[in-house]
Coordinates of C-alpha atoms in Angstrom, one line a residue:
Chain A
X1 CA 83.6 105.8 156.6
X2 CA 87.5 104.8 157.1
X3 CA 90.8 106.9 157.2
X4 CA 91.0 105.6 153.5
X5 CA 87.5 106.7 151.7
X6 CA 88.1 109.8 153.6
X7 CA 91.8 110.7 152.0
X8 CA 90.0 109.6 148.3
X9 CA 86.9 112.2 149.2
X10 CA 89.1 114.7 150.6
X11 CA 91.4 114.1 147.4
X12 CA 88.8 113.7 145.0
X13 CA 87.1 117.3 146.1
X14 CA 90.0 119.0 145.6
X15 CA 90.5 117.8 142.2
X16 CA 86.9 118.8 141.8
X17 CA 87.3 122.4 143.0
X18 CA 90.6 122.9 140.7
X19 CA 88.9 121.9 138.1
X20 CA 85.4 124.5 138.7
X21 CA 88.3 127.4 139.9
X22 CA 90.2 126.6 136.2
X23 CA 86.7 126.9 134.6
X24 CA 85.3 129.8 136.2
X25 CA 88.3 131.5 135.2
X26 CA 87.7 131.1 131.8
X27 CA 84.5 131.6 131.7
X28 CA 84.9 134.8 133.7
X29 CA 87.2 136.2 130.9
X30 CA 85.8 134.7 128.0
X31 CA 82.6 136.3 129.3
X32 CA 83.5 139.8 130.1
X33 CA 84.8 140.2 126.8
X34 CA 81.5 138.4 125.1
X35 CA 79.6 141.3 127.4
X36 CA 81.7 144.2 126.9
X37 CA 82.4 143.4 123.5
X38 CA 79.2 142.5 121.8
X39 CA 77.3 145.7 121.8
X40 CA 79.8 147.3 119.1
X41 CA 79.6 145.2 116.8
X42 CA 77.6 145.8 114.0
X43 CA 77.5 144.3 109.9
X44 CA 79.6 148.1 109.8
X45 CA 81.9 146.8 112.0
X46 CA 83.0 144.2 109.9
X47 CA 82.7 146.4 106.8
X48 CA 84.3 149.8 107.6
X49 CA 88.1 149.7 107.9
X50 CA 90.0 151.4 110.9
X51 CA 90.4 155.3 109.9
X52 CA 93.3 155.7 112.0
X53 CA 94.3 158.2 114.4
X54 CA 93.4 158.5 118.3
X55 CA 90.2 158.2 117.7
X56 CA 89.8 154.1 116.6
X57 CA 87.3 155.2 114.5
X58 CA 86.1 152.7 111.6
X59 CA 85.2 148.7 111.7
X60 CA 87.7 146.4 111.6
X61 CA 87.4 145.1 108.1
X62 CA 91.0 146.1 106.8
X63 CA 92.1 143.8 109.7
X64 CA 90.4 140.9 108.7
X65 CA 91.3 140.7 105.6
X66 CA 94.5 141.0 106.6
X67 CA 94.5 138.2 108.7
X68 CA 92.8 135.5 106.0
X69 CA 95.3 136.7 104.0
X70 CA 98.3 136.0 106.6
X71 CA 96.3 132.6 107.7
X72 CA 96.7 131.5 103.2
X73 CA 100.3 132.8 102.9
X74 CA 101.6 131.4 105.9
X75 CA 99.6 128.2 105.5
X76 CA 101.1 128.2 101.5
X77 CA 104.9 128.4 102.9
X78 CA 104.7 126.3 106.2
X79 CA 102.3 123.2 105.3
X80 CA 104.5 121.6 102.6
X81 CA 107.9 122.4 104.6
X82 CA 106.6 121.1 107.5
X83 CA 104.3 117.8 106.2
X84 CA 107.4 117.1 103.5
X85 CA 110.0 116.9 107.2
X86 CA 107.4 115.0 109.5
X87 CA 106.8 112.1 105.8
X88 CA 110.8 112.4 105.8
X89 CA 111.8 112.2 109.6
X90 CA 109.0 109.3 109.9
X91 CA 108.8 107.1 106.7
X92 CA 112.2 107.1 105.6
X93 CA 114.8 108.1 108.3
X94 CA 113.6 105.9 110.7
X95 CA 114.5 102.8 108.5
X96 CA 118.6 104.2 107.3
X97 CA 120.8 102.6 108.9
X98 CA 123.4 105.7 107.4
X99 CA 125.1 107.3 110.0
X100 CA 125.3 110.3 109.3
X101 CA 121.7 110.2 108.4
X102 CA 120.6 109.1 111.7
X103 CA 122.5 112.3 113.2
X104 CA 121.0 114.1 111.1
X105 CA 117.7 113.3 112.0
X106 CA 118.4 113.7 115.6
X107 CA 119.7 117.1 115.3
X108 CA 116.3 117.9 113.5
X109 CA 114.7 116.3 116.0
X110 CA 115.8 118.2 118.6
X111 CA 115.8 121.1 116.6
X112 CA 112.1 121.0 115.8
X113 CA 111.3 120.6 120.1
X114 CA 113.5 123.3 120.7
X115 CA 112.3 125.7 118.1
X116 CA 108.6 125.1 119.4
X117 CA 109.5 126.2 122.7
X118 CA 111.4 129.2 121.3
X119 CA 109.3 132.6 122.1
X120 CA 108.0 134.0 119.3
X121 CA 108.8 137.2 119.5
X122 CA 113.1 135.8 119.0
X123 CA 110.9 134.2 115.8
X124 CA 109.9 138.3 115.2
X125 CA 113.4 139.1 115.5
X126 CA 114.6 137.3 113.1
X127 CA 111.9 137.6 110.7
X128 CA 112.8 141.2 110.9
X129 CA 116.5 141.3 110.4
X130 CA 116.2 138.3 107.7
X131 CA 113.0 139.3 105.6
X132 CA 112.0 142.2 106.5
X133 CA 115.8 144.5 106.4
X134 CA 118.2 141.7 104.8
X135 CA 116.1 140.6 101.9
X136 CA 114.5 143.6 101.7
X137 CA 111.0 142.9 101.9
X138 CA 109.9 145.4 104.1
X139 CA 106.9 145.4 106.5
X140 CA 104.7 143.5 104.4
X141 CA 102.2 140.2 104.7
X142 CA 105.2 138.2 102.9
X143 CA 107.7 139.0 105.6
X144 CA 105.2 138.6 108.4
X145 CA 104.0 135.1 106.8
X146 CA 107.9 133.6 106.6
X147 CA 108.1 134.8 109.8
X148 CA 105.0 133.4 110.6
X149 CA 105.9 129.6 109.0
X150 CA 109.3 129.8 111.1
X151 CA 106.9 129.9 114.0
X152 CA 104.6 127.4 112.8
X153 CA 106.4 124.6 110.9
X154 CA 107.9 122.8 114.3
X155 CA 103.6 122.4 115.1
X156 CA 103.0 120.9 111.8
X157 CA 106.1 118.8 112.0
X158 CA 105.1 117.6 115.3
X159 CA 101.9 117.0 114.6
X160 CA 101.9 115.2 111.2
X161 CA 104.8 113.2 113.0
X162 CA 102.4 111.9 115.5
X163 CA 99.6 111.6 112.7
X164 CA 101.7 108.9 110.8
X165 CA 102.8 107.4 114.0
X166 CA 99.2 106.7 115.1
X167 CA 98.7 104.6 111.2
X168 CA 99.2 100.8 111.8
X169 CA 102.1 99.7 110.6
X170 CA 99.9 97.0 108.9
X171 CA 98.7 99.3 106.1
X172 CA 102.3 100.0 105.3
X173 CA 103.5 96.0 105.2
X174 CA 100.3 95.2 103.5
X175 CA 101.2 97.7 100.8
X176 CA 104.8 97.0 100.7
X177 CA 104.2 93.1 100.6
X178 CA 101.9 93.7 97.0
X179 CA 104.9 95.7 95.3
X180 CA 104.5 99.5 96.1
X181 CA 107.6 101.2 97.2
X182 CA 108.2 103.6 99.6
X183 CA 106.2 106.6 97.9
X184 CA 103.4 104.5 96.8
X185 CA 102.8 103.5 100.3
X186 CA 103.1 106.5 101.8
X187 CA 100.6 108.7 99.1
X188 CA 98.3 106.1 98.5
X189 CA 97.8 104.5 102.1
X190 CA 99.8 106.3 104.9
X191 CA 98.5 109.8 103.9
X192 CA 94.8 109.4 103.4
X193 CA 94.8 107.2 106.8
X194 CA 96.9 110.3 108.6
X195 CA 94.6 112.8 106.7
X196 CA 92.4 114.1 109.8
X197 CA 95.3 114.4 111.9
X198 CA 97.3 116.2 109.9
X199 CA 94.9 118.5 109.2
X200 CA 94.0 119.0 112.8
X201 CA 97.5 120.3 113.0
X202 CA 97.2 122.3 110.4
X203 CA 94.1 124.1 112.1
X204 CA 96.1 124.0 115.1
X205 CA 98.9 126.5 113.3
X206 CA 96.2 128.6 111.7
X207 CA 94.9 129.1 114.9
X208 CA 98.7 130.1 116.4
X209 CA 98.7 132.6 112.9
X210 CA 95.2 134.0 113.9
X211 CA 95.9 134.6 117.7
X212 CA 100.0 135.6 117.4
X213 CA 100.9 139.2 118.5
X214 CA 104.7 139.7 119.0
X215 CA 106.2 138.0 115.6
X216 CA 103.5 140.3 113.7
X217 CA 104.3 143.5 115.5
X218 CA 108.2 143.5 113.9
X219 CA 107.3 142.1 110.8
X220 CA 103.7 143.1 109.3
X221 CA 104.0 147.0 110.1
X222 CA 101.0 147.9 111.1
X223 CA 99.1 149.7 109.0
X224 CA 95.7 149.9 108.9
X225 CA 94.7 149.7 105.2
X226 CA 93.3 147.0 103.3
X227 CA 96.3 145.2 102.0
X228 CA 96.4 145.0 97.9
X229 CA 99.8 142.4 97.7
X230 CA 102.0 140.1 99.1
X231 CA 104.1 143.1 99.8
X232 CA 101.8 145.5 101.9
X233 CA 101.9 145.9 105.1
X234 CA 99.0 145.3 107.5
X235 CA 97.7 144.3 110.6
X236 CA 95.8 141.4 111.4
X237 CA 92.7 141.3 114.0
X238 CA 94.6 140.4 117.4
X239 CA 97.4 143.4 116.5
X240 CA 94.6 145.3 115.9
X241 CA 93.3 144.8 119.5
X242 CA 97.0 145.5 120.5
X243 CA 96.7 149.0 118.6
X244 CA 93.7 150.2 119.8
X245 CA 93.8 149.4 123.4
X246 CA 97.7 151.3 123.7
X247 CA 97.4 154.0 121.0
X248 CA 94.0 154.9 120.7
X249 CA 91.0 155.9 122.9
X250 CA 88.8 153.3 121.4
X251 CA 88.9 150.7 124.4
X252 CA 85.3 149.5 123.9
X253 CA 86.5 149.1 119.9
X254 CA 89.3 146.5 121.3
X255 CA 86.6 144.8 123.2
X256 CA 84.9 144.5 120.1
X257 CA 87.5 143.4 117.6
X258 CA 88.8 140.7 120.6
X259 CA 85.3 138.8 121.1
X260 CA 85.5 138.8 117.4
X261 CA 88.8 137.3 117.7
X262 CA 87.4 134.7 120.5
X263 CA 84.8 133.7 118.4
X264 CA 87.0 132.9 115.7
X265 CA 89.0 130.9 117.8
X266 CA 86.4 129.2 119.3
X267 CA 84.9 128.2 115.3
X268 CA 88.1 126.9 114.8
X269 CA 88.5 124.6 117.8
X270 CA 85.0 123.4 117.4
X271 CA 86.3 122.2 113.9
X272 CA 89.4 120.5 115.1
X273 CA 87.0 118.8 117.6
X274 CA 84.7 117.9 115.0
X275 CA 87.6 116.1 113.0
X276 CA 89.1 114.3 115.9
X277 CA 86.1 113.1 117.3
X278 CA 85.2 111.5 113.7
X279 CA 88.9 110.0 114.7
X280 CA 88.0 108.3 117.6
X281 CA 84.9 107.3 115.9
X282 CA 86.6 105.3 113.2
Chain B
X1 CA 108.5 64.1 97.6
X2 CA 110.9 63.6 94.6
X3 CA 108.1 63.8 92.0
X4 CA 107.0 67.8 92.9
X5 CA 108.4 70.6 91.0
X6 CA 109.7 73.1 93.4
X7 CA 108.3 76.7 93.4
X8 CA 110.6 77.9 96.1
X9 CA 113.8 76.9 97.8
X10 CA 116.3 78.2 100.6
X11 CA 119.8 76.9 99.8
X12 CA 122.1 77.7 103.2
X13 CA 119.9 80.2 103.9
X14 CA 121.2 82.3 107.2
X15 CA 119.5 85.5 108.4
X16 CA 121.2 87.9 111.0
X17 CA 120.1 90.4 113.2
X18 CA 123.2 92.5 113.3
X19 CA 125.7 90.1 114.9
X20 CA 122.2 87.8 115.8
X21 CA 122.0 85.0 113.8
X22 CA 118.2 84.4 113.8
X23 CA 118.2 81.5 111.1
X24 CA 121.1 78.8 110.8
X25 CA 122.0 77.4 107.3
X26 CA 118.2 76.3 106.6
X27 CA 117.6 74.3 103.4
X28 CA 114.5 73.2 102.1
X29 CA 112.3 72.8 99.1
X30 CA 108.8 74.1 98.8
X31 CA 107.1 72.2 96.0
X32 CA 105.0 73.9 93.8
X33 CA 100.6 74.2 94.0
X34 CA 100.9 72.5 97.8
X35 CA 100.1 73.8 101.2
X36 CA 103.5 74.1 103.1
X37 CA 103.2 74.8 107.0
X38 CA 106.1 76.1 109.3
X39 CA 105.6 74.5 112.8
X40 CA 107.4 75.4 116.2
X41 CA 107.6 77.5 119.2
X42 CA 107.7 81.6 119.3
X43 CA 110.9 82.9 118.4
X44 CA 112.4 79.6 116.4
X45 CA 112.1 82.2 113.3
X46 CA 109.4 80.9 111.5
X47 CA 107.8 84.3 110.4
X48 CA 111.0 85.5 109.4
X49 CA 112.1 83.2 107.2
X50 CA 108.5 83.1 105.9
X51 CA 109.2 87.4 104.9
X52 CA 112.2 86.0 103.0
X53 CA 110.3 84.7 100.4
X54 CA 109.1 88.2 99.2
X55 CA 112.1 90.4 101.3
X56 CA 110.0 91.7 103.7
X57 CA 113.1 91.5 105.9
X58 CA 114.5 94.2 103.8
X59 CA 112.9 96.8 105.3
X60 CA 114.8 96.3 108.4
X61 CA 118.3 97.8 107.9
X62 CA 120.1 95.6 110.3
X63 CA 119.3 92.4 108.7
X64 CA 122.3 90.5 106.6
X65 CA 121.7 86.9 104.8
X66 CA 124.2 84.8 103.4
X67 CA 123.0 82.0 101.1
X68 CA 120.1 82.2 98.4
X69 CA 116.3 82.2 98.5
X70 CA 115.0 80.7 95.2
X71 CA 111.4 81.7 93.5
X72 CA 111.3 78.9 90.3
X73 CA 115.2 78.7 90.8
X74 CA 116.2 82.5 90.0
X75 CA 117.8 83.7 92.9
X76 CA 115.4 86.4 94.8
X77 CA 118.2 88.6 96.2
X78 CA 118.8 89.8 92.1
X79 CA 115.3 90.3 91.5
X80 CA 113.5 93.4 91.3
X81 CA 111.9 93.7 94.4
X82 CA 108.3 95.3 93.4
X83 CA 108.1 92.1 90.8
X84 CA 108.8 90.0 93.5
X85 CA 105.8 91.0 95.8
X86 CA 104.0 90.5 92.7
X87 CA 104.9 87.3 92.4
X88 CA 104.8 86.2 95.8
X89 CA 102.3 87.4 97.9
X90 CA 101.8 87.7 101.8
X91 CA 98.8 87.4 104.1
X92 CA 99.6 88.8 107.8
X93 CA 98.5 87.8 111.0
X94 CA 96.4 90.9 111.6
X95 CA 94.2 91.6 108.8
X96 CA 95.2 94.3 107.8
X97 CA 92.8 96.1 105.2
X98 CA 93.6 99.6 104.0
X99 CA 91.1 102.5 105.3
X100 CA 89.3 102.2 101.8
X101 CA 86.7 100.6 100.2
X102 CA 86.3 96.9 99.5
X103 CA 86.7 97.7 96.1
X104 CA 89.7 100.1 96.1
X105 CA 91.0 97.4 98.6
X106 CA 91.4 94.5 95.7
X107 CA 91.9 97.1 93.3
X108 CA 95.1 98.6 95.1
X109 CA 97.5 96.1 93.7
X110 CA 96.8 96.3 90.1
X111 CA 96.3 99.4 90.0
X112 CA 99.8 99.6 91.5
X113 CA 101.2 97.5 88.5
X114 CA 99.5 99.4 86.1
X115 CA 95.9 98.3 85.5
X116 CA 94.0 101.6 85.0
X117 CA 90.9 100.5 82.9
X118 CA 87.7 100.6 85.1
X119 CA 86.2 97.4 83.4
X120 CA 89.2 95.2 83.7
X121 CA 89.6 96.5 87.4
X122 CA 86.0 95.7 88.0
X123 CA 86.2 91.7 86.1
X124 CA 89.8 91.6 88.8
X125 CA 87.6 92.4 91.5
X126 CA 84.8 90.3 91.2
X127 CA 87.1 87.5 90.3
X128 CA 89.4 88.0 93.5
X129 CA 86.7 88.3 95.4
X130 CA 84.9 85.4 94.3
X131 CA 88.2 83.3 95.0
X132 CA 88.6 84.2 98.3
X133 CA 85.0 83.2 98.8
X134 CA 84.3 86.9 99.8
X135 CA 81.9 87.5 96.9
X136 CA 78.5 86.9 98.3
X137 CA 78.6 88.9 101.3
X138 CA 80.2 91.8 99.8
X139 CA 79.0 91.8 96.2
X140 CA 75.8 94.5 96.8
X141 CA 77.6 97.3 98.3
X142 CA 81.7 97.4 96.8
X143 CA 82.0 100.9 98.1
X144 CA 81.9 100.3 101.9
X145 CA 85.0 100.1 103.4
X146 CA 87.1 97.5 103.9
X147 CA 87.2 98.4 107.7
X148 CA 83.7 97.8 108.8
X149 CA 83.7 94.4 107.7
X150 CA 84.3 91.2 110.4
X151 CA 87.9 89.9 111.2
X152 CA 87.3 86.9 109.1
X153 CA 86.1 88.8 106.4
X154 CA 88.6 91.2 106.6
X155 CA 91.2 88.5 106.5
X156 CA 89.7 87.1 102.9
X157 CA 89.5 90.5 101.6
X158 CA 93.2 90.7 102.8
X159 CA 93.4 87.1 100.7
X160 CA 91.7 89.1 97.5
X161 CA 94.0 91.6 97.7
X162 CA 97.5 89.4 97.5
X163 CA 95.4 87.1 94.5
X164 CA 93.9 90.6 93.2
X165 CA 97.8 90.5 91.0
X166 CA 97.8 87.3 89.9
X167 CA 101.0 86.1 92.7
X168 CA 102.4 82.4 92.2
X169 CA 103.1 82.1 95.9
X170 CA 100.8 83.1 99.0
X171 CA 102.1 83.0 102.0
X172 CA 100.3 83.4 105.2
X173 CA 101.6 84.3 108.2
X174 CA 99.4 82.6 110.9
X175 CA 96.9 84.1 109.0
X176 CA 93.8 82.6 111.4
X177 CA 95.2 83.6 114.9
X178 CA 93.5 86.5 115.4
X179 CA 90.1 84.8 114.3
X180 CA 87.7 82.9 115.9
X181 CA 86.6 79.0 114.6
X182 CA 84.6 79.8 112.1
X183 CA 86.0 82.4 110.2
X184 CA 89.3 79.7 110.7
X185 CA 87.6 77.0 109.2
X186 CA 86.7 79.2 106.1
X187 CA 90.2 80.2 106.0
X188 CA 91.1 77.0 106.0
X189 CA 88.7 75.8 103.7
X190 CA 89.9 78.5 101.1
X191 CA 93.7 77.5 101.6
X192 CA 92.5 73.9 100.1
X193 CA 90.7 75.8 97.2
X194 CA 93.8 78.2 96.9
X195 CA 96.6 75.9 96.2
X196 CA 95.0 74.3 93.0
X197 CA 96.4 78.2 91.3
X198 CA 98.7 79.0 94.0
X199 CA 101.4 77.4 96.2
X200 CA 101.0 78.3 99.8
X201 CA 103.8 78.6 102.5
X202 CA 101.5 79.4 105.9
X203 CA 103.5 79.9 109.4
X204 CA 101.2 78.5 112.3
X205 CA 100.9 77.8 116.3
X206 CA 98.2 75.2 115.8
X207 CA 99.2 72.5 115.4
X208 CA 96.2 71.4 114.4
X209 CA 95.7 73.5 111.8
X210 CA 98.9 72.3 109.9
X211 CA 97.9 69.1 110.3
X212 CA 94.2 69.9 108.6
X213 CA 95.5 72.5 106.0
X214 CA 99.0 71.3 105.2
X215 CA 100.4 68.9 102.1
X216 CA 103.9 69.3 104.3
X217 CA 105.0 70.5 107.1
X218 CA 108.6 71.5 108.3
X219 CA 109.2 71.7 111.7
X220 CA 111.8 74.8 113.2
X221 CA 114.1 75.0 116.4
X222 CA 115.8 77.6 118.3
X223 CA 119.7 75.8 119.0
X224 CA 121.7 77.2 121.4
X225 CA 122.6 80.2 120.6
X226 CA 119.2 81.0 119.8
X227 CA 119.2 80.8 115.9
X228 CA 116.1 79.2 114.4
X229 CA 117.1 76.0 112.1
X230 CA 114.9 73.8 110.2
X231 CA 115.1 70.2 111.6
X232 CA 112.7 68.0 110.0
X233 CA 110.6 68.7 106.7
X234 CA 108.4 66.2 105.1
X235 CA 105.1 65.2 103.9
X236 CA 102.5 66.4 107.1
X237 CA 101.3 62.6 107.7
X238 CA 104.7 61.7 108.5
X239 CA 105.9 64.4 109.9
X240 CA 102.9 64.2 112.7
X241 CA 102.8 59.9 112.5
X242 CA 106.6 58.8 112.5
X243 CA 108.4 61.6 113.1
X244 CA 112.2 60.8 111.9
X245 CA 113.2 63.3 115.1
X246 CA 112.9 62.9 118.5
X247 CA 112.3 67.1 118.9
X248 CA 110.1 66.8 116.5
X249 CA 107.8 64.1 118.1
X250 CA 108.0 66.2 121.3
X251 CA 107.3 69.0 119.9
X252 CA 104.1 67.4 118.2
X253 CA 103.2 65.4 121.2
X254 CA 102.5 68.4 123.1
X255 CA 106.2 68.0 125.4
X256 CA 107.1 71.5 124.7
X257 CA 106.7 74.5 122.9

């Protein structure tokens, strides 16, 4: 074998073993929480809200209602903002020749990057002093969720943005050319063509709203009932693990609740998988 | 030439990129129910001026004219620019189906104009399709989509859907490039049947294709300072026998381009 086939194997191995290492990891964590985890949990578990206390006594039901609740709200508030700016900054900016327009849009654009790399517990902050003391809204799921969409609308932006970047500009000429306009084009061809992308980022956000800690630690409160409106407080699955491991004695209960929350996650990606794979397929 | 009506004419028409001044002052007049090909190298602005008929260049803010673009002498510029597209309708070089089904594919357009009722959408159809010579391979399943059909049948489907609203012009924008021979020859085939309802205006590489499909032909030129202008236009036999030109018989004799 030469100098060069060697340098490719020695190369290529390396890759190889980065690659098992990065695997193992995972698989390491993801399984000791499947192993330590899976024992408690029980059709109670899921059934029987937290009672509170040092204990951790109680199921975990409380908490997932809590967070299907924060997954719809947030969802409600972030998903029109944030397809409504990505159809905006795409279909129409791009083709103004308005300067002040076209500032505009860069500013947003460099907004949106910036705000997506901003930490979301400064997202927390400012959920509290805006929503939660300012406006009065307490700790509740509606300050938690607008919270929540501030977090989440640069994701949908950018990924709705690269959904109707990936339709041919074909569809939109062919439309244009037989007498739609601009709206026409974009509802009636753009849209359903961008449809499984934008709903992969949508899944995408409701995944960020299912596994976020930090922004829902300032905002939501905390408490462990089942929440009855927009304005009680609560505390979705992944705070919950937060809770029980620090405050509680229940450790093997956080186990619990977090390979409930891994599985979740898991469901979700296999659906986003699902859809984009049905993509490529196309 | 002097006995055709005209359908469409360019008077001084110039088209600028910004300060680019991609077409020069071209004049001509395409006569009416006739096959009209635009011949000459990349970049002489043939496709261009070809999108001026309907205002496709519109869309791209940097683009000034000066001059007027005729459709049966009413000056395009002061139409309303969804009637237009009605009226003048545009094949591309990609086929370029929507992500529906055949059906909703012809359907799009008059629906678009305000066609709701499902039996006059479904007598449109069939009658598009059947003029676009489509019919027969499509006709027992409607509801596939429009994607998973071949390029060439893509392409006529693309044809159904600019006849779907009834459009006095078609053009086509080398509309066979991206096909192989036989689905060209059945474009070509339908651009003959075509022009007895419609007058075509079709931009082409192939040279002989314009000869085969095309009543005239007008041949374009970069000058210059790169601005596309029309140098010779004329019935296609003497346009490709005695050229009046000398860049023209070049062109045709295979010198250049």
């Amino acid at each position: 074998m030469n100098k060069r086939m060697l340098t490719q194997n020695a190369a290529f191995g390396m890759f190889w073993l980065a690659g098992i290492v990065a695997v193992l990891i995972m698989a390491f964590v993801v399984g000791y929480i499947f192993v330590k985890g899976f024992p408690g949990i029980s059709l109670d578990f899921f059934t029987t809200s937290p009672r509170g206390g040092l204990s951790g006594d109680g199921g975990i039901y409380s908490t997932v209602v809590t967070t299907f609740y924060m997954i719809v709200v947030t969802l409600t508030f972030a998903t029109p903002l944030g397809v409504g700016a990505a159809i905006y900054l795409t279909e129409y900016s791009a083709n103004t020749e308005n300067k002040v327009v076209r500032k505009l849009v860069t500013v947003a654009r460099f907004g949106v990057e910036t705000l997506a790399g901003v930490p979301s517990i400064v997202f927390g902050l400012f959920g509290y002093a805006l929503f939660v003391s300012a406006l009065n809204f307490g700790f509740s799921i509606l300050s938690a969720s607008l919270a929540g969409a501030c977090l989440i609308i640069p994701v949908i932006i950018r990924t709705t943005e690269e959904a109707l970047k990936s339709v041919p500009s074909g569809y939109r000429e062919g439309s244009l050319a037989l007498g739609a306009n601009r709206w026409e084009t974009t509802w009636k061809v753009v849209l359903p063509a961008a449809f499984r992308g934008i709903s992969t980022g949508i899944l995408l956000s409701a995944g960020r709203i299912v596994s976020e800690t930090a922004i829902f630690f300032v905002t939501l409160g905390g408490s462990y009932r089942v929440p009855h409106s927009l304005m009680s407080g609560g505390r979705t699955m992944a705070l919950h693990v937060y809770y029980l491991a620090m405050e509680t004695r229940a450790f093997d209960k956080a186990m619990s609740t977090a390979a409930v929350l891994v599985g979740l996650i898991i469901v979700m990606n296999l659906t986003i998988n699902m859809i984009t794979s049905k993509i490529a397929a196309k | 030439m002097e006995t055709e009506v005209t359908r469409m004419q360019a008077e001084d028409y110039s088209l600028f990129y910004g300060q680019f001044k991609a077409l020069n002052k071209i004049n001509i007049k395409i006569p009416a129910n006739r096959v009209t090909a635009f011949i000459g190298p990349s970049g002489c602005g043939k496709s261009t001026f070809l999108r001026s008929f309907n205002r496709m260049n519109d869309l791209i803010p940097s683009v000034t004219t000066t001059g007027t673009v005729y459709l049966d002498g009413k000056d395009v510029g002061k139409q309303d620019v969804v009637e237009l597209r009605r009226k003048v309708g545009m094949v591309f070089q990609r086929p370029n189906p929507f992500p529906k089904s055949i059906f909703d594919n012809v359907a799009y357009g008059p629906r678009l104009h305000g066609t709701k009722n499902k039996s006059d959408l479904a007598v449109l159809v069939e009658k598009s399709l059947r003029r676009s010579a489509l019919w027969d391979e499509v006709k027992d399943d409607l509801q596939k989509s429009g994607m998973s059909l071949s390029g060439g049948q893509q392409q006529r489907l693309c044809i159904a859907r600019a006849i779907a609203v009834n459009p006095e012009v078609i053009l086509m924008d080398e509309p066979a490039s991206a096909l192989d021979p036989v689905a060209t020859l059945k474009i070509e085939e339908l651009m003959n049947e075509l022009k007895n309802k419609y007058t075509i205006a079709i931009v082409t590489h192939n040279m002989q294709q314009a000869g085969r499909v095309s009543d005239y032909t007008a041949f374009m030129l970069t000058d210059e300072n790169r601005s596309g202008n029309l140098i010779e236009f004329g019935a296609t036999k003497q346009i490709f026998t005695t050229p009046s030109d000398s860049r023209t018989e070049d062109y045709i004799s295979g010198r250049f381009g």
